[in-house]
Amino acid sequence: MEYTRFGKTGLRVSKLGLGGAPIGGGFGEIDEAEIDRLVHEAIDLGINFIDTAPLYGSGKSEERIGRALSGGKREQVVLATKAVRCDLSYGYASTIDSVEQSLKRLRTDRIDLLQIHDVEKQPFETIVNETIPALRKLRDDGKIRFIGVTTRDLDLLKRYMLLDEFDAIQFYARYMLVDFSAEREILPLAREKDIAVVSGSIMGMGVLADDPAEFIDEGTIRAGRERMDKLRFLSGGRKGGLVEPGMRFSFGNPDIHVSLTGTIRADILRRNAAYCDGAGLRPEDERRVRELFAGYPSLFA
């Protein structure tokens, strides 16, 4: 397992993190006992960054992760969650309540990284005037250690980064083999400000693994497959053959501190962990990828 410094937080994190969305049950049936084993195996593999949110399964992901980490394993991980659910208010009081409820579900007295979830769905003024002050208060009280922000909207993310309020950022489907739009402005700015970077959906919500999520529209799937056709030199024609190069592409960027894998299957977890060994794409392959997709628009609007 490869590790890196998590920006200005100084935390040492595994470059592969466990994403909690599938653990909430939104991607299929859940075996409760299997989730405990999955989280324990992640830790045994050296994964020490776990990311979840109240939105995932309406709190079920946090509950299941909290249960799996009870009994002493909590101290072995950097635990990240989010506030608030995007269907609820991001006001001061509701933000405080969201974090208090997360602490209970996670069975812990503090959260290492608390991220404002999907800020594109809330007014900027509400985030600045109510959500951020609430998180500052929680940090002062010792209930959270560091503050982050998440969105897929890179222009909006840059606006938040310029506030100098955040220790970490998270985007998804913005740094992967066929769409590396995050490196135009976001990654250089994060490096300049020493902001930690978490990248989700590095397989394009399943598109690059030939297993797109059910909610992905046909136009996006077709566009993704057209781009994948250009990468046959990486896949060797194998089904799902872009998983390894896709993982290595993300792990190989020193400005991406954590790449998330979201799964409830131990075999997939073990496979992805095996790619986090410090070996990125071959330099000639990475050059070819960049030449192919330089200037391409984002795959996901």
Coordinates of C-alpha atoms in Angstrom, one line a residue:
M1 CA 0.0 0.0 0.0
E2 CA 1.3 3.5 -0.9
Y3 CA 0.9 6.4 1.5
T4 CA 1.2 10.1 1.2
R5 CA 0.9 13.3 3.3
F6 CA -2.7 14.6 3.2
G7 CA -2.0 18.3 2.4
K8 CA -1.7 20.8 5.2
T9 CA -3.5 18.4 7.7
G10 CA -0.2 16.5 8.0
L11 CA -2.1 13.2 8.2
R12 CA -0.5 10.2 6.6
V13 CA -3.1 8.5 4.4
S14 CA -3.3 5.5 2.0
K15 CA -3.6 6.6 -1.6
L16 CA -6.5 4.2 -1.9
G17 CA -9.5 5.0 0.2
L18 CA -12.7 3.1 0.9
G19 CA -15.8 4.9 -0.4
G20 CA -19.0 4.4 1.6
A21 CA -21.7 5.0 -0.9
P22 CA -22.3 1.3 -1.8
I23 CA -22.2 0.4 1.9
G24 CA -25.3 2.5 2.2
G25 CA -27.2 0.0 0.1
G26 CA -27.8 2.2 -3.0
F27 CA -26.1 -0.3 -5.3
G28 CA -27.7 -3.5 -4.3
E29 CA -28.5 -5.8 -1.3
I30 CA -26.3 -5.6 1.7
D31 CA -25.1 -8.5 3.9
E32 CA -24.5 -6.8 7.3
A33 CA -21.9 -9.3 8.4
E34 CA -20.1 -8.9 5.1
I35 CA -19.8 -5.2 5.6
D36 CA -17.9 -5.7 8.9
R37 CA -15.5 -8.1 7.1
L38 CA -15.1 -5.7 4.2
V39 CA -14.1 -2.8 6.5
H40 CA -11.8 -5.0 8.5
E41 CA -10.1 -6.4 5.3
A42 CA -9.6 -2.8 4.1
I43 CA -7.7 -2.0 7.2
D44 CA -5.7 -5.3 7.0
L45 CA -4.8 -4.3 3.4
G46 CA -3.4 -1.0 4.7
I47 CA -6.3 1.2 3.7
N48 CA -6.6 3.9 6.4
F49 CA -8.9 6.4 4.8
I50 CA -12.7 5.8 4.9
D51 CA -15.2 8.2 3.4
T52 CA -18.9 8.2 3.9
A53 CA -21.9 10.6 4.2
P54 CA -25.3 10.9 5.8
L55 CA -26.8 10.8 2.3
Y56 CA -25.6 7.3 1.7
G57 CA -28.5 5.0 2.6
S58 CA -30.0 7.8 4.7
G59 CA -27.4 7.2 7.4
K60 CA -27.0 3.4 6.9
S61 CA -23.5 3.7 5.5
E62 CA -22.4 5.7 8.6
E63 CA -24.1 3.2 10.9
R64 CA -22.5 0.2 9.3
I65 CA -19.0 1.8 9.2
G66 CA -19.4 2.9 12.8
R67 CA -20.3 -0.7 13.8
A68 CA -17.4 -2.2 11.9
L69 CA -14.9 0.2 13.5
S70 CA -16.1 -0.3 17.0
G71 CA -13.9 -2.4 19.3
G72 CA -10.7 -0.5 18.7
K73 CA -10.5 -0.2 14.9
R74 CA -11.6 3.4 14.9
E75 CA -8.1 4.6 15.9
Q76 CA -6.6 2.9 12.9
V77 CA -8.3 5.0 10.3
V78 CA -8.7 8.6 9.1
L79 CA -12.5 8.9 9.1
A80 CA -14.2 11.3 6.7
T81 CA -17.9 12.1 6.4
K82 CA -20.0 14.9 5.2
A83 CA -22.7 17.4 6.1
V84 CA -25.5 18.0 5.3
R85 CA -27.8 15.8 3.2
C86 CA -28.5 17.7 0.0
D87 CA -32.3 17.4 0.5
L88 CA -32.0 19.2 3.9
S89 CA -31.1 22.7 5.0
Y90 CA -27.5 23.7 5.2
G91 CA -28.2 26.3 7.9
Y92 CA -26.2 26.8 11.0
A93 CA -28.4 24.7 13.4
S94 CA -29.1 21.9 10.8
T95 CA -25.3 21.6 10.1
I96 CA -24.6 21.3 13.8
D97 CA -27.3 18.7 14.1
S98 CA -26.1 16.8 11.0
V99 CA -22.6 16.4 12.5
E100 CA -24.0 15.4 15.9
Q101 CA -26.1 12.7 14.3
S102 CA -23.1 11.5 12.3
L103 CA -21.0 11.2 15.4
K104 CA -23.7 9.0 17.0
R105 CA -24.0 6.7 13.9
L106 CA -20.2 6.5 13.5
R107 CA -19.8 5.7 17.2
T108 CA -17.0 8.2 17.7
D109 CA -16.3 11.4 19.6
R110 CA -14.7 13.1 16.6
I111 CA -14.6 13.1 12.8
D112 CA -11.2 13.6 11.2
L113 CA -12.5 15.2 8.0
L114 CA -15.9 16.8 7.8
Q115 CA -16.8 17.9 4.2
I116 CA -19.7 20.1 3.1
H117 CA -21.5 17.8 0.7
D118 CA -22.3 18.8 -2.9
V119 CA -22.2 22.5 -2.5
E120 CA -23.6 23.1 -6.0
K121 CA -27.0 22.2 -4.6
Q122 CA -27.0 25.1 -2.1
P123 CA -26.7 28.9 -2.3
F124 CA -23.1 30.1 -1.9
E125 CA -24.2 32.7 0.6
T126 CA -25.8 30.0 2.8
I127 CA -22.6 28.0 2.8
V128 CA -20.4 31.0 3.6
N129 CA -22.7 32.6 6.3
E130 CA -24.1 29.5 8.0
T131 CA -22.5 26.2 7.1
I132 CA -18.8 27.2 7.4
P133 CA -19.3 29.0 10.8
A134 CA -21.1 25.9 12.1
L135 CA -18.1 23.8 11.1
R136 CA -15.7 26.2 12.7
K137 CA -17.7 25.9 16.0
L138 CA -17.6 22.2 15.8
R139 CA -13.9 22.3 15.1
D140 CA -13.3 24.6 18.1
D141 CA -15.3 22.1 20.2
G142 CA -13.0 19.2 19.1
K143 CA -15.8 17.3 17.4
I144 CA -14.2 17.6 13.9
R145 CA -10.5 18.1 13.1
F146 CA -10.4 19.3 9.5
I147 CA -12.9 20.9 7.1
G148 CA -13.5 20.0 3.4
V149 CA -15.8 20.7 0.5
T150 CA -17.1 18.5 -2.2
T151 CA -18.6 19.2 -5.7
R152 CA -18.2 18.0 -9.2
D153 CA -18.5 21.6 -10.5
L154 CA -14.9 22.6 -10.8
D155 CA -15.5 26.4 -11.4
L156 CA -17.5 26.4 -8.1
L157 CA -14.9 24.3 -6.4
K158 CA -12.3 26.9 -7.3
R159 CA -14.4 29.7 -5.9
Y160 CA -14.6 27.8 -2.5
M161 CA -10.9 27.0 -2.5
L162 CA -10.1 30.8 -2.8
L163 CA -11.9 31.4 0.5
D164 CA -9.0 29.8 2.3
E165 CA -11.4 28.0 4.6
F166 CA -10.7 24.4 3.6
D167 CA -8.1 21.7 4.4
A168 CA -9.4 19.3 1.8
I169 CA -11.5 19.1 -1.4
Q170 CA -13.3 16.2 -3.1
F171 CA -14.5 15.9 -6.6
Y172 CA -15.7 12.9 -8.6
A173 CA -15.3 11.8 -12.2
R174 CA -13.0 14.7 -12.9
Y175 CA -9.7 12.9 -12.9
M176 CA -9.6 9.6 -14.8
L177 CA -8.2 8.2 -18.0
V178 CA -10.7 9.9 -20.4
D179 CA -11.3 13.1 -18.5
F180 CA -8.6 14.8 -16.5
S181 CA -10.2 18.3 -16.3
A182 CA -9.4 18.7 -12.6
E183 CA -5.7 19.2 -13.5
R184 CA -6.3 22.3 -15.5
E185 CA -6.8 24.6 -12.5
I186 CA -7.9 22.7 -9.4
L187 CA -4.9 20.5 -8.8
P188 CA -2.4 23.4 -9.3
L189 CA -4.4 25.6 -7.0
A190 CA -4.6 22.8 -4.4
R191 CA -0.9 22.3 -4.6
E192 CA -0.2 26.0 -4.2
K193 CA -2.5 26.2 -1.1
D194 CA -1.4 22.7 0.3
I195 CA -5.1 21.5 0.2
A196 CA -5.6 17.8 0.3
V197 CA -7.3 16.2 -2.7
V198 CA -9.8 13.3 -2.7
S199 CA -10.8 11.9 -6.1
G200 CA -14.0 9.8 -6.4
S201 CA -15.4 7.8 -9.3
I202 CA -12.1 7.3 -11.0
M203 CA -13.8 4.6 -13.1
G204 CA -16.4 7.1 -14.3
M205 CA -19.2 5.7 -12.2
G206 CA -18.5 2.3 -13.7
V207 CA -18.3 3.4 -17.3
L208 CA -14.6 2.6 -17.6
A209 CA -15.2 -0.8 -16.0
D210 CA -17.8 -1.7 -18.6
D211 CA -20.4 -1.7 -15.7
P212 CA -22.0 1.8 -15.7
A213 CA -24.3 2.7 -12.9
E214 CA -28.0 2.4 -13.7
F215 CA -28.6 6.1 -13.5
I216 CA -26.0 7.0 -16.2
D217 CA -27.7 8.1 -19.4
E218 CA -27.1 6.3 -22.7
G219 CA -25.5 9.3 -24.4
T220 CA -22.8 9.4 -21.7
I221 CA -22.3 5.7 -21.9
R222 CA -21.8 5.9 -25.7
A223 CA -19.4 8.8 -25.3
G224 CA -17.5 6.9 -22.7
R225 CA -17.2 3.8 -24.9
E226 CA -16.0 5.9 -27.8
R227 CA -13.2 7.2 -25.7
M228 CA -12.5 3.8 -24.3
D229 CA -12.1 2.5 -27.9
K230 CA -9.1 4.8 -28.2
L231 CA -7.5 3.1 -25.2
R232 CA -7.4 -0.5 -26.5
F233 CA -3.6 -0.3 -26.3
L234 CA -4.1 -0.2 -22.5
S235 CA -6.9 -2.8 -22.1
G236 CA -5.7 -5.5 -24.5
G237 CA -9.3 -6.0 -25.4
R238 CA -10.3 -7.5 -22.1
K239 CA -13.7 -6.8 -20.6
G240 CA -13.2 -4.2 -17.8
G241 CA -9.6 -4.0 -18.9
L242 CA -9.3 -0.3 -18.1
V243 CA -9.7 -0.9 -14.3
E244 CA -6.0 -1.4 -13.7
P245 CA -4.7 1.4 -16.0
G246 CA -7.4 3.7 -14.6
M247 CA -6.4 3.0 -11.1
R248 CA -2.7 3.4 -11.8
F249 CA -3.3 6.6 -13.7
S250 CA -5.0 8.2 -10.6
F251 CA -2.5 6.7 -8.0
G252 CA 0.4 8.0 -10.1
N253 CA -0.5 11.6 -9.7
P254 CA 1.2 13.1 -6.6
D255 CA -1.4 15.8 -6.4
I256 CA -4.2 13.2 -5.9
H257 CA -3.8 12.2 -2.3
V258 CA -6.7 9.7 -2.0
S259 CA -8.5 7.9 -4.8
L260 CA -11.7 6.2 -3.6
T261 CA -12.9 2.7 -4.4
G262 CA -16.6 2.2 -3.6
T263 CA -17.5 -1.5 -3.3
I264 CA -19.1 -4.1 -1.1
R265 CA -17.1 -6.9 -2.6
A266 CA -13.9 -8.1 -0.9
D267 CA -12.4 -9.5 -4.2
I268 CA -12.7 -6.1 -5.9
L269 CA -11.2 -4.4 -2.8
R270 CA -8.2 -6.7 -2.9
R271 CA -7.8 -6.3 -6.6
N272 CA -7.8 -2.5 -6.4
A273 CA -5.5 -2.5 -3.4
A274 CA -3.0 -4.5 -5.4
Y275 CA -2.7 -1.7 -7.9
C276 CA -1.8 0.8 -5.2
D277 CA 1.9 -0.2 -5.1
G278 CA 3.6 2.9 -6.3
A279 CA 3.7 1.9 -9.9
G280 CA 1.7 4.2 -12.2
L281 CA 1.2 3.9 -15.9
R282 CA 4.2 3.5 -18.0
P283 CA 5.4 7.0 -19.0
E284 CA 4.9 6.3 -22.7
D285 CA 1.3 5.1 -22.1
E286 CA 0.5 8.2 -20.0
R287 CA 1.9 10.5 -22.6
R288 CA -0.3 8.8 -25.2
V289 CA -3.4 9.1 -23.0
R290 CA -2.8 12.8 -22.5
E291 CA -2.2 13.4 -26.2
L292 CA -5.5 11.6 -27.0
F293 CA -7.7 13.5 -24.7
A294 CA -6.0 16.9 -24.3
G295 CA -8.7 19.5 -24.5
Y296 CA -11.6 17.1 -24.4
P297 CA -14.7 18.3 -22.6
S298 CA -15.7 16.5 -19.4
L299 CA -17.4 13.2 -19.9
F300 CA -20.0 14.1 -17.3
A301 CA -21.8 17.4 -17.5

